[in-house]
Amino acid sequence: MFIRRLPKFNYHTPSSIPEALELLSVHGGDAKLLAGGTDLLVAMKKRASVPSHLINLKTIPGLSGITADAKGMTLGALTPIAEIGRSVLVQETYSPLWDAARVMASPQIRTLATVGGNLVSAVPSADMAPPLMVLSAQVHITGLSGERACPVESLFAGPSTCTLGPTDIVTRITIPAPRGRGAYLKVMRRGALDLALVGVAAYVSLDAKRVCNDVRIALGAVAPTPIRAVAAESVLRGKTLTESLALEAGKAAGAECRPITDIRATQDYRRSMVEVLTKRALLQTLERLNKGGIQ
């Protein structure tokens, strides 16, 4: 039986971010960062990525874990998806992210895969991206010139291409305390083991008269990068969310997405599922707003 082995590489275990940055600076494009490894190690076995140097970020303290205060929540970049799915805090307050963590891949993969790695992979179907986008999350990046922060959507330059520089490291993601509720839904071919054919995240907050004063909708797997459905958002903003209005927003989202036809699904199917999932995500969000929690 043929066993495909990893190509040979030099393995580094830095104990701090500055040490990891120095390694990136010295080895440049010949180095890759290792977080969960669920994408990178598969690519290395397929020889799609053949780095000469592998830098393990898991040996650096402080890059994993969930913390929160009155201002919001912080996720270490190396926080496993499974930990997010187990968090009562995420479930009760940051519900779109909890939804995504519960349906991403298999339990085994969720135990290894990290929130930062899922974002940096920059695949259009990344499950963490739409929920974090509607929750107005910021990604904190450390490079040789210091630290900076940017919205999650700014990480994506194209399919599997992110905007990080060669000596940049994502260290954490911060999310402001939400005033509303949200939901994330996806459709896939083979249950929990497949990538999203379509992913939709929604977030809504209401004023004292139950009118939508903040609406955010993000779509995954239906454009070269995860995108905001701004036309669909405008359908709802300043109005009372009803089933008919959710249907109208779904049609607007379907009109503004840019899906492709490939071996997994057709363009028309993806567009129709954007309409369906947008409506469902909005109505689930409304139900959560009415009941004050996850139902």
Short mmCIF file of C-alpha atoms in Angstrom, two decimals:
data_model
loop_
_atom_site.label_atom_id
_atom_site.label_comp_id
_atom_site.label_asym_id
_atom_site.label_seq_id
_atom_site.Cartn_x
_atom_site.Cartn_y
_atom_site.Cartn_z
CA MET A 1 0.00 0.00 0.00
CA PHE A 2 1.35 3.43 -0.97
CA ILE A 3 1.49 5.94 1.88
CA ARG A 4 1.88 9.56 0.87
CA ARG A 5 4.37 11.23 3.19
CA LEU A 6 4.96 14.88 3.96
CA PRO A 7 7.88 16.49 2.12
CA LYS A 8 10.96 17.19 4.20
CA PHE A 9 11.09 20.51 6.04
CA ASN A 10 12.77 22.31 8.92
CA TYR A 11 10.54 22.53 11.98
CA HIS A 12 10.57 25.59 14.27
CA THR A 13 8.93 26.06 17.69
CA PRO A 14 9.09 29.77 18.59
CA SER A 15 8.16 30.78 22.12
CA SER A 16 7.00 34.32 21.26
CA ILE A 17 5.52 36.37 18.44
CA PRO A 18 8.79 38.34 17.93
CA GLU A 19 10.67 35.06 17.53
CA ALA A 20 8.10 33.82 14.99
CA LEU A 21 8.33 37.11 13.08
CA GLU A 22 12.11 36.81 12.97
CA LEU A 23 11.81 33.31 11.51
CA LEU A 24 9.39 34.61 8.87
CA SER A 25 11.75 37.46 8.07
CA VAL A 26 14.73 35.15 7.65
CA HIS A 27 13.05 32.39 5.66
CA GLY A 28 10.54 34.48 3.68
CA GLY A 29 8.43 32.62 1.14
CA ASP A 30 10.04 29.30 2.07
CA ALA A 31 8.20 29.29 5.44
CA LYS A 32 4.62 28.48 6.43
CA LEU A 33 2.85 29.05 9.74
CA LEU A 34 1.25 26.03 11.40
CA ALA A 35 -1.92 26.56 13.45
CA GLY A 36 -4.43 23.68 13.37
CA GLY A 37 -2.88 22.21 10.25
CA THR A 38 -6.15 20.87 8.82
CA ASP A 39 -5.60 22.68 5.50
CA LEU A 40 -1.82 23.06 5.39
CA LEU A 41 -0.86 19.46 6.15
CA VAL A 42 -3.30 18.16 3.54
CA ALA A 43 -1.83 20.58 0.98
CA MET A 44 1.67 19.43 1.88
CA LYS A 45 0.74 15.76 1.43
CA LYS A 46 -0.66 16.61 -2.00
CA ARG A 47 2.52 18.63 -2.77
CA ALA A 48 0.32 21.64 -3.41
CA SER A 49 2.39 23.44 -0.76
CA VAL A 50 6.03 22.48 -0.17
CA PRO A 51 7.51 24.83 2.45
CA SER A 52 11.12 24.38 3.49
CA HIS A 53 10.34 25.70 6.97
CA LEU A 54 7.31 25.05 9.18
CA ILE A 55 6.77 27.47 12.08
CA ASN A 56 4.48 26.09 14.78
CA LEU A 57 2.46 28.88 16.41
CA LYS A 58 0.99 26.50 19.00
CA THR A 59 4.17 26.78 21.05
CA ILE A 60 3.51 30.49 21.65
CA PRO A 61 1.52 31.19 24.86
CA GLY A 62 -1.58 33.39 24.77
CA LEU A 63 -2.78 32.75 21.21
CA SER A 64 -5.74 30.58 22.21
CA GLY A 65 -8.81 31.05 24.36
CA ILE A 66 -12.03 33.06 24.73
CA THR A 67 -12.27 36.10 27.00
CA ALA A 68 -15.00 38.70 27.39
CA ASP A 69 -15.92 41.88 29.22
CA ALA A 70 -18.62 44.53 28.91
CA LYS A 71 -17.09 45.82 25.66
CA GLY A 72 -17.11 42.50 23.85
CA MET A 73 -15.32 39.22 23.26
CA THR A 74 -11.78 38.30 22.23
CA LEU A 75 -10.87 35.06 20.46
CA GLY A 76 -7.25 34.00 20.34
CA ALA A 77 -6.36 33.22 16.73
CA LEU A 78 -5.49 29.62 17.67
CA THR A 79 -8.79 29.00 19.47
CA PRO A 80 -10.15 25.67 18.19
CA ILE A 81 -13.54 25.74 16.48
CA ALA A 82 -14.72 23.07 18.92
CA GLU A 83 -14.06 25.39 21.86
CA ILE A 84 -16.21 28.08 20.24
CA GLY A 85 -18.99 25.53 19.77
CA ARG A 86 -18.84 24.55 23.45
CA SER A 87 -18.91 28.12 24.76
CA VAL A 88 -22.12 29.14 26.54
CA LEU A 89 -21.07 32.77 26.14
CA VAL A 90 -20.85 32.43 22.36
CA GLN A 91 -24.13 30.51 22.24
CA GLU A 92 -26.08 33.09 24.25
CA THR A 93 -24.56 36.32 22.94
CA TYR A 94 -22.72 35.72 19.64
CA SER A 95 -25.17 33.24 18.16
CA PRO A 96 -24.17 33.35 14.44
CA LEU A 97 -20.64 32.31 15.40
CA TRP A 98 -21.97 29.49 17.59
CA ASP A 99 -24.16 28.26 14.73
CA ALA A 100 -21.16 28.15 12.39
CA ALA A 101 -18.95 26.34 14.88
CA ARG A 102 -21.59 23.65 15.29
CA VAL A 103 -21.90 22.84 11.59
CA MET A 104 -18.33 23.24 10.37
CA ALA A 105 -16.68 20.02 9.16
CA SER A 106 -16.51 17.00 11.51
CA PRO A 107 -15.97 16.91 15.30
CA GLN A 108 -12.42 15.67 14.75
CA ILE A 109 -11.57 18.55 12.42
CA ARG A 110 -13.23 21.10 14.70
CA THR A 111 -10.98 19.95 17.53
CA LEU A 112 -7.87 20.84 15.48
CA ALA A 113 -9.01 23.66 13.19
CA THR A 114 -8.61 27.20 14.51
CA VAL A 115 -10.64 30.36 13.95
CA GLY A 116 -7.59 32.25 12.70
CA GLY A 117 -6.60 29.47 10.33
CA ASN A 118 -10.10 29.28 8.89
CA LEU A 119 -9.97 32.99 8.08
CA VAL A 120 -6.42 33.08 6.73
CA SER A 121 -7.14 30.16 4.40
CA ALA A 122 -9.37 32.71 2.61
CA VAL A 123 -11.54 30.12 0.90
CA PRO A 124 -14.86 31.59 -0.21
CA SER A 125 -16.73 28.94 1.80
CA ALA A 126 -14.93 29.63 5.12
CA ASP A 127 -17.63 29.13 7.76
CA MET A 128 -16.17 31.56 10.28
CA ALA A 129 -16.14 34.52 7.90
CA PRO A 130 -19.85 35.41 7.41
CA PRO A 131 -20.72 35.25 11.15
CA LEU A 132 -17.71 37.35 12.10
CA MET A 133 -18.54 39.84 9.37
CA VAL A 134 -22.09 40.41 10.59
CA LEU A 135 -20.78 40.69 14.17
CA SER A 136 -18.42 43.53 13.07
CA ALA A 137 -15.34 41.57 14.15
CA GLN A 138 -11.85 43.01 13.87
CA VAL A 139 -8.76 40.94 13.09
CA HIS A 140 -5.59 41.94 14.94
CA ILE A 141 -2.39 41.41 12.98
CA THR A 142 1.19 41.70 14.21
CA GLY A 143 4.03 42.35 11.78
CA LEU A 144 7.57 43.63 11.92
CA SER A 145 6.29 47.22 12.05
CA GLY A 146 3.86 46.58 14.92
CA GLU A 147 0.20 45.69 15.38
CA ARG A 148 -2.80 46.78 13.35
CA ALA A 149 -6.47 45.85 13.17
CA CYS A 150 -8.85 45.53 10.23
CA PRO A 151 -12.40 44.27 9.59
CA VAL A 152 -12.62 40.57 8.84
CA GLU A 153 -13.76 41.22 5.27
CA SER A 154 -10.51 43.09 4.59
CA LEU A 155 -8.56 39.83 4.95
CA PHE A 156 -9.91 38.43 1.68
CA ALA A 157 -8.28 39.36 -1.63
CA GLY A 158 -9.64 36.49 -3.73
CA PRO A 159 -10.17 32.73 -3.67
CA SER A 160 -7.61 31.26 -1.23
CA THR A 161 -5.76 34.58 -1.24
CA CYS A 162 -5.60 36.81 1.84
CA THR A 163 -4.17 40.29 2.29
CA LEU A 164 -1.61 39.37 4.95
CA GLY A 165 2.00 40.28 4.21
CA PRO A 166 4.76 37.64 4.26
CA THR A 167 5.73 38.61 7.81
CA ASP A 168 2.24 39.10 9.27
CA ILE A 169 0.65 36.94 11.97
CA VAL A 170 -3.01 37.04 13.03
CA THR A 171 -2.99 37.02 16.84
CA ARG A 172 -6.62 37.56 17.86
CA ILE A 173 -10.12 38.51 16.77
CA THR A 174 -12.20 41.01 18.73
CA ILE A 175 -15.99 41.34 18.54
CA PRO A 176 -17.93 44.25 20.07
CA ALA A 177 -20.76 43.31 22.41
CA PRO A 178 -23.83 42.92 20.16
CA ARG A 179 -27.11 44.68 20.82
CA GLY A 180 -29.14 42.22 18.75
CA ARG A 181 -29.24 38.60 17.66
CA GLY A 182 -28.28 36.64 14.60
CA ALA A 183 -28.05 33.25 12.91
CA TYR A 184 -25.89 31.32 10.45
CA LEU A 185 -27.20 28.67 8.07
CA LYS A 186 -25.44 26.64 5.39
CA VAL A 187 -26.30 24.02 2.80
CA MET A 188 -23.84 21.27 1.84
CA ARG A 189 -23.81 18.03 -0.12
CA ARG A 190 -22.72 15.43 2.42
CA GLY A 191 -23.89 16.55 5.83
CA ALA A 192 -21.31 17.88 8.29
CA LEU A 193 -18.28 16.61 6.36
CA ASP A 194 -18.54 18.90 3.35
CA LEU A 195 -17.79 22.53 2.60
CA ALA A 196 -20.64 24.99 2.33
CA LEU A 197 -22.31 25.25 -1.04
CA VAL A 198 -23.93 28.39 0.36
CA GLY A 199 -23.53 30.03 3.76
CA VAL A 200 -25.64 32.93 5.07
CA ALA A 201 -25.18 34.89 8.29
CA ALA A 202 -27.69 37.45 9.51
CA TYR A 203 -27.71 39.94 12.38
CA VAL A 204 -30.54 42.26 13.43
CA SER A 205 -31.03 44.67 16.29
CA LEU A 206 -34.36 46.35 17.06
CA ASP A 207 -35.25 49.70 18.56
CA ALA A 208 -37.91 50.26 21.21
CA LYS A 209 -40.65 50.13 18.55
CA ARG A 210 -39.37 46.75 17.22
CA VAL A 211 -38.02 48.38 14.07
CA CYS A 212 -34.75 47.13 12.54
CA ASN A 213 -32.17 49.78 13.35
CA ASP A 214 -29.16 47.64 12.42
CA VAL A 215 -29.13 44.84 9.84
CA ARG A 216 -26.14 42.90 8.52
CA ILE A 217 -26.20 39.98 6.10
CA ALA A 218 -23.09 38.16 4.85
CA LEU A 219 -22.81 35.44 2.23
CA GLY A 220 -20.23 32.69 1.83
CA ALA A 221 -19.35 30.43 -1.13
CA VAL A 222 -21.26 32.55 -3.67
CA ALA A 223 -18.54 35.02 -4.72
CA PRO A 224 -14.74 35.04 -4.98
CA THR A 225 -14.70 36.09 -1.32
CA PRO A 226 -17.28 36.20 1.49
CA ILE A 227 -19.40 39.32 0.89
CA ARG A 228 -21.92 41.58 2.60
CA ALA A 229 -25.38 41.63 1.01
CA VAL A 230 -25.84 45.38 1.30
CA ALA A 231 -28.90 45.57 -0.96
CA ALA A 232 -30.66 42.96 1.14
CA GLU A 233 -29.74 44.86 4.31
CA SER A 234 -31.29 48.04 2.95
CA VAL A 235 -34.59 46.21 2.35
CA LEU A 236 -34.94 45.71 6.11
CA ARG A 237 -33.30 48.72 7.72
CA GLY A 238 -35.84 51.07 9.30
CA LYS A 239 -38.71 48.56 8.91
CA THR A 240 -40.43 45.90 10.98
CA LEU A 241 -39.12 42.43 10.15
CA THR A 242 -41.88 40.17 8.83
CA GLU A 243 -41.92 36.97 6.80
CA SER A 244 -42.79 38.84 3.61
CA LEU A 245 -39.99 41.34 4.18
CA ALA A 246 -37.54 38.49 4.88
CA LEU A 247 -38.58 36.95 1.55
CA GLU A 248 -37.94 40.27 -0.21
CA ALA A 249 -34.51 40.54 1.43
CA GLY A 250 -33.73 36.98 0.32
CA LYS A 251 -34.51 37.87 -3.30
CA ALA A 252 -32.28 40.94 -3.04
CA ALA A 253 -29.43 38.83 -1.64
CA GLY A 254 -29.87 36.32 -4.45
CA ALA A 255 -29.64 39.11 -7.02
CA GLU A 256 -26.41 40.56 -5.64
CA CYS A 257 -24.41 37.35 -5.08
CA ARG A 258 -21.97 36.12 -7.75
CA PRO A 259 -21.96 32.31 -7.65
CA ILE A 260 -20.27 29.96 -10.11
CA THR A 261 -21.16 26.58 -11.56
CA ASP A 262 -18.73 23.80 -10.65
CA ILE A 263 -18.81 20.05 -9.95
CA ARG A 264 -20.50 20.65 -6.59
CA ALA A 265 -23.45 22.85 -7.60
CA THR A 266 -24.80 25.06 -10.36
CA GLN A 267 -24.90 28.83 -10.33
CA ASP A 268 -28.70 28.82 -10.38
CA TYR A 269 -28.94 26.41 -7.45
CA ARG A 270 -26.56 28.48 -5.35
CA ARG A 271 -28.46 31.67 -6.13
CA SER A 272 -31.80 30.09 -5.21
CA MET A 273 -30.33 28.78 -1.95
CA VAL A 274 -29.07 32.26 -1.07
CA GLU A 275 -32.68 33.45 -1.30
CA VAL A 276 -33.95 30.57 0.84
CA LEU A 277 -31.24 30.69 3.50
CA THR A 278 -31.37 34.48 3.81
CA LYS A 279 -35.08 34.34 4.53
CA ARG A 280 -34.64 31.47 7.00
CA ALA A 281 -31.69 33.12 8.78
CA LEU A 282 -33.65 36.35 9.21
CA LEU A 283 -36.72 34.56 10.57
CA GLN A 284 -34.58 32.51 12.94
CA THR A 285 -32.94 35.75 14.08
CA LEU A 286 -36.38 37.27 14.69
CA GLU A 287 -37.41 34.22 16.71
CA ARG A 288 -34.30 34.58 18.84
CA LEU A 289 -34.96 38.27 19.34
CA ASN A 290 -38.50 37.52 20.46
CA LYS A 291 -37.47 34.76 22.85
CA GLY A 292 -34.26 36.37 24.06
CA GLY A 293 -31.97 33.42 23.38
CA ILE A 294 -31.08 30.38 21.31
CA GLN A 295 -34.10 28.30 20.35
#
